[in-house]
Coordinates of C-alpha atoms in Angstrom, one line a residue:
X1 CA -5.0 3.8 -9.2
X2 CA -7.0 4.3 -12.6
X3 CA -4.4 5.7 -15.3
X4 CA -5.6 8.1 -17.8
X5 CA -3.5 9.2 -20.7
X6 CA -6.1 11.4 -21.0
X7 CA -8.1 13.2 -24.5
X8 CA -7.1 12.5 -27.8
X9 CA -6.4 15.8 -29.7
X10 CA -8.1 16.9 -33.0
X11 CA -6.0 16.7 -35.4
X12 CA -4.3 19.3 -37.8
X13 CA -6.3 18.0 -40.5
X14 CA -10.0 18.6 -38.7
X15 CA -8.5 21.8 -37.7
X16 CA -6.7 23.0 -40.9
X17 CA -4.4 25.7 -39.2
X18 CA -1.5 22.7 -39.0
X19 CA -1.9 22.6 -35.1
X20 CA -3.9 20.4 -32.9
X21 CA -6.6 21.3 -30.6
X22 CA -8.7 19.9 -27.4
X23 CA -11.4 17.9 -28.6
X24 CA -14.9 19.6 -27.6
X25 CA -15.6 16.9 -24.7
X26 CA -16.1 16.6 -21.2
X27 CA -13.4 16.0 -18.9
X28 CA -15.2 13.2 -17.5
X29 CA -15.0 11.2 -20.7
X30 CA -12.6 8.4 -20.0
X31 CA -10.3 6.8 -23.3
X32 CA -9.1 4.2 -21.8
X33 CA -10.0 0.4 -20.6
X34 CA -12.1 0.2 -17.7
X35 CA -11.3 -3.2 -17.3
X36 CA -7.9 -3.3 -18.3
X37 CA -5.7 -0.2 -17.2
X38 CA -4.7 0.1 -13.6
X39 CA -1.8 1.1 -11.9
X40 CA -0.8 -0.6 -8.2
X41 CA 1.4 1.2 -6.3
X42 CA 3.9 -0.4 -3.1
X43 CA 5.8 1.4 -1.5
X44 CA 7.8 0.9 1.9
X45 CA 10.0 3.4 3.4
X46 CA 12.1 2.4 7.0
X47 CA 13.8 5.8 8.9
X48 CA 16.5 5.4 11.5
X49 CA 17.8 8.6 12.6
X50 CA 20.9 8.0 16.0
X51 CA 21.2 11.5 18.1
X52 CA 24.2 11.8 20.2
X53 CA 24.8 14.9 22.3
X54 CA 28.8 14.6 23.5
X55 CA 28.6 18.3 25.0
X56 CA 27.1 21.5 25.4
X57 CA 29.1 22.2 21.8
X58 CA 29.3 19.3 19.7
X59 CA 26.7 17.2 18.6
X60 CA 25.5 14.1 15.5
X61 CA 23.1 13.7 14.4
X62 CA 22.8 10.7 11.1
X63 CA 19.5 9.7 9.6
X64 CA 19.6 6.2 7.5
X65 CA 16.9 5.8 5.4
X66 CA 15.7 2.9 3.6
X67 CA 12.9 2.2 0.8
X68 CA 11.2 0.5 -2.1
X69 CA 9.1 1.2 -4.8
X70 CA 6.8 -1.3 -6.3
X71 CA 4.4 -0.8 -9.2
X72 CA 2.7 -2.8 -11.5
X73 CA 0.7 -0.1 -14.6
X74 CA -1.2 -1.2 -17.8
X75 CA -2.6 2.5 -19.4
X76 CA -3.7 3.3 -23.0
X77 CA -3.4 6.1 -24.9
X78 CA -5.8 7.5 -27.9
X79 CA -6.0 9.2 -30.9
X80 CA -8.1 10.7 -33.5
X81 CA -8.7 8.6 -37.3
X82 CA -7.2 10.3 -40.3
X83 CA -10.9 9.0 -41.4
X84 CA -14.3 9.2 -40.3
X85 CA -17.0 7.2 -39.8
X86 CA -17.7 6.5 -43.1
X87 CA -14.1 5.9 -44.5
X88 CA -13.6 8.7 -45.8
X89 CA -10.6 11.4 -45.1
X90 CA -11.5 14.0 -42.2
X91 CA -11.4 17.7 -43.5
X92 CA -12.0 20.7 -41.8
X93 CA -16.3 20.1 -43.0
X94 CA -16.0 16.8 -41.0
X95 CA -18.7 16.4 -38.1
X96 CA -17.3 16.3 -34.9
X97 CA -19.8 13.0 -34.4
X98 CA -18.3 11.4 -37.1
X99 CA -15.3 11.8 -35.7
X100 CA -13.3 8.4 -34.5
X101 CA -10.9 7.9 -31.9
X102 CA -8.1 4.6 -32.0
X103 CA -7.0 3.8 -28.3
X104 CA -3.8 1.7 -28.5
X105 CA -3.4 -1.1 -25.2
X106 CA 0.5 -1.3 -26.0
X107 CA 3.2 -2.5 -24.2
X108 CA 5.1 1.2 -24.6
X109 CA 3.0 1.9 -21.7
X110 CA 2.6 -1.0 -20.3
X111 CA 5.4 -1.7 -17.2
X112 CA 6.5 -2.5 -14.2
X113 CA 9.3 -1.6 -11.2
X114 CA 11.1 -2.4 -8.7
X115 CA 13.3 0.4 -7.3
X116 CA 14.8 0.4 -4.0
X117 CA 17.4 3.2 -2.5
X118 CA 19.6 3.9 0.6
X119 CA 20.4 6.9 1.4
X120 CA 22.7 8.3 4.5
X121 CA 23.4 11.5 5.9
X122 CA 25.6 12.2 8.6
X123 CA 25.9 16.1 10.2
X124 CA 28.4 16.6 13.0
X125 CA 27.4 20.9 14.9
X126 CA 30.6 23.1 16.5
X127 CA 29.1 25.9 18.9
X128 CA 31.6 27.9 19.6
X129 CA 33.2 31.5 20.3
X130 CA 36.0 33.0 18.5
X131 CA 37.2 37.0 18.4
X132 CA 33.7 37.8 19.9
X133 CA 31.9 36.2 17.2
X134 CA 29.5 33.3 17.7
X135 CA 29.7 30.7 15.2
X136 CA 28.0 26.9 14.5
X137 CA 29.9 25.0 12.0
X138 CA 28.0 21.8 10.4
X139 CA 29.6 19.0 8.1
X140 CA 28.8 15.9 7.2
X141 CA 28.4 13.3 4.7
X142 CA 25.9 12.2 2.5
X143 CA 26.7 8.5 0.7
X144 CA 23.3 6.9 -1.2
X145 CA 22.5 3.8 -3.6
X146 CA 19.7 4.2 -5.7
X147 CA 18.8 1.2 -8.0
X148 CA 16.0 0.7 -10.7
X149 CA 14.8 -2.5 -12.1
X150 CA 11.8 -2.2 -14.5
X151 CA 10.5 -4.1 -17.6
X152 CA 7.7 -3.6 -20.3
X153 CA 5.4 -6.0 -22.1
X154 CA 4.8 -7.3 -25.2
X155 CA 1.3 -7.1 -25.7
X156 CA -0.4 -9.1 -28.4
X157 CA -4.1 -9.4 -29.7
X158 CA -3.2 -11.9 -32.6
X159 CA -0.4 -14.6 -31.4
X160 CA -1.3 -16.6 -34.6
X161 CA 0.2 -13.9 -36.9
X162 CA 4.0 -12.8 -37.4
X163 CA 4.6 -9.8 -35.0
X164 CA 2.7 -8.0 -32.7
X165 CA -0.7 -6.7 -32.6
X166 CA -1.1 -4.5 -30.2
X167 CA -5.2 -4.9 -29.0
X168 CA -6.6 -1.7 -30.4
X169 CA -10.5 -0.8 -30.4
X170 CA -12.0 2.0 -32.3
X171 CA -14.8 4.8 -30.3
X172 CA -16.8 8.1 -31.5
X173 CA -14.5 11.0 -30.3
X174 CA -18.1 12.1 -28.7
X175 CA -19.1 8.7 -27.1
X176 CA -16.5 6.5 -26.0
X177 CA -17.0 3.2 -24.2
X178 CA -14.9 2.6 -21.8
X179 CA -16.3 -0.9 -20.6
X180 CA -14.9 -2.4 -24.5
X181 CA -13.2 -6.0 -23.7
X182 CA -9.7 -7.2 -25.1
X183 CA -7.8 -9.9 -25.5
X184 CA -4.7 -10.3 -25.7
X185 CA -1.3 -12.3 -24.3
X186 CA 1.4 -10.6 -21.9
X187 CA 4.6 -11.3 -22.6
X188 CA 7.9 -9.7 -20.2
X189 CA 9.5 -7.7 -23.7
X190 CA 12.6 -5.5 -22.1
X191 CA 14.0 -5.1 -18.7
X192 CA 16.3 -1.6 -17.9
X193 CA 18.5 -1.4 -14.7
X194 CA 20.5 1.3 -13.3
X195 CA 22.3 2.7 -10.4
X196 CA 23.0 5.8 -9.3
X197 CA 25.8 6.3 -6.4
X198 CA 26.4 9.3 -4.3
X199 CA 29.0 10.6 -2.1
X200 CA 28.9 14.1 -0.9
X201 CA 31.1 16.6 2.0
X202 CA 29.9 19.7 2.6
X203 CA 30.9 22.1 5.4
X204 CA 28.7 25.5 6.8
X205 CA 29.3 28.0 9.0
X206 CA 26.7 30.9 10.4
X207 CA 28.4 33.7 12.4
X208 CA 26.4 35.7 14.5
X209 CA 28.7 38.8 15.0
X210 CA 25.7 40.3 16.8
X211 CA 22.2 39.8 18.3
X212 CA 21.0 41.4 14.7
X213 CA 23.1 39.8 12.0
X214 CA 24.1 36.2 10.9
X215 CA 26.1 35.0 7.6
X216 CA 25.8 32.1 6.5
X217 CA 28.8 30.8 4.1
X218 CA 28.5 27.0 3.2
X219 CA 30.7 24.6 0.7
X220 CA 29.6 21.2 -0.8
X221 CA 31.4 18.6 -3.1
X222 CA 29.3 16.3 -5.0
X223 CA 30.9 12.8 -6.9
X224 CA 27.6 11.5 -8.4
X225 CA 28.3 8.2 -10.6
X226 CA 25.8 6.1 -12.5
X227 CA 25.3 2.9 -14.8
X228 CA 22.8 2.1 -17.3
X229 CA 22.0 -0.9 -19.1
X230 CA 18.8 -2.5 -21.2
X231 CA 18.6 -5.6 -22.0
X232 CA 15.7 -8.8 -23.5
X233 CA 13.8 -10.0 -20.7
X234 CA 14.0 -13.4 -20.9
X235 CA 17.5 -14.4 -22.9
X236 CA 18.9 -11.4 -20.4
X237 CA 20.6 -10.7 -23.8
X238 CA 22.2 -6.7 -24.1
X239 CA 20.6 -4.5 -26.1
X240 CA 21.2 -1.3 -25.2
X241 CA 24.8 -0.3 -23.1
X242 CA 25.9 -0.8 -20.7
X243 CA 26.7 3.5 -20.7
X244 CA 28.4 4.8 -17.2
X245 CA 29.0 8.8 -16.4
X246 CA 30.2 9.4 -13.3
X247 CA 30.3 13.7 -12.3
X248 CA 32.6 15.4 -9.5
X249 CA 30.1 18.3 -8.8
X250 CA 31.1 21.8 -6.3
X251 CA 28.5 24.0 -5.2
X252 CA 28.6 27.4 -2.8
X253 CA 25.9 29.2 -0.8
X254 CA 26.4 32.3 1.2
X255 CA 23.5 34.3 2.8
X256 CA 23.3 37.7 4.6
X257 CA 20.3 37.3 7.3
X258 CA 18.8 41.1 9.4
X259 CA 16.2 40.0 12.3
X260 CA 15.7 43.2 13.7
X261 CA 13.3 42.4 16.3
X262 CA 12.0 38.9 17.5
X263 CA 9.1 39.4 14.7
X264 CA 11.7 40.4 12.0
X265 CA 14.2 38.9 9.9
X266 CA 15.5 39.9 5.9
X267 CA 18.1 37.8 4.1
X268 CA 19.9 38.0 0.7
X269 CA 21.3 34.4 -0.5
X270 CA 22.9 33.2 -3.5
X271 CA 24.2 29.5 -4.4
X272 CA 24.5 27.1 -7.5
X273 CA 23.6 23.2 -7.6
X274 CA 23.7 20.3 -10.4
X275 CA 21.4 17.9 -12.0
X276 CA 23.8 15.6 -13.2
X277 CA 22.9 13.7 -16.5

């Protein structure tokens, strides 16, 4: 894939109203470096499922998914310069053909990752009848672990000078040159490692008091634990963290279904969910 961080906005100095604006250029204008910007993805997923019918009333299903996601990328971001092609400060009266764009091919957008996940969900389903009401009871257990390993790079256009000089090229706003060549060193910089573990128990009962009416009640308890740290890539010395957090959450759902005929179904439902930090 080719990475594309979009087009540079017209600056507040140019618009004169304190706001940014979209540039009047074709959508095909590319402000990255065609010979250097890239993204390579590799995804491998295996899914395994076991189904077992104990009898007409009880069945089991267990599904396990194992996945690995790799990515390598380099990218460029572009912004409008405060001075035009003649070195004058940009103002609302500056001609569009004098506007210049700075393209930075820097480490903030150059990063790789090697992430993996394993998830198992096991369900037991009972079908039974009590007091003239048919029940389909589902109980289950979900276990998962996700591990993220990501790192970025320092891109230095002048290794002989102290500090890091990001590879940078200017180009006219109206006529960008995506084929410009860059010269730089690429050194691993920081790595970030994190993981998330989930353990959940849940139960749901679908009740059918009549042919036309059904109701659903469900409850889920979940524990999500996450940790993260950032370290120097080469020395592996921690630079941020380690951070850790655990959340215990209970969620529920309820619904009522009316099916007056084989071609119609009407329902109302309510539920809650969580997005842990």
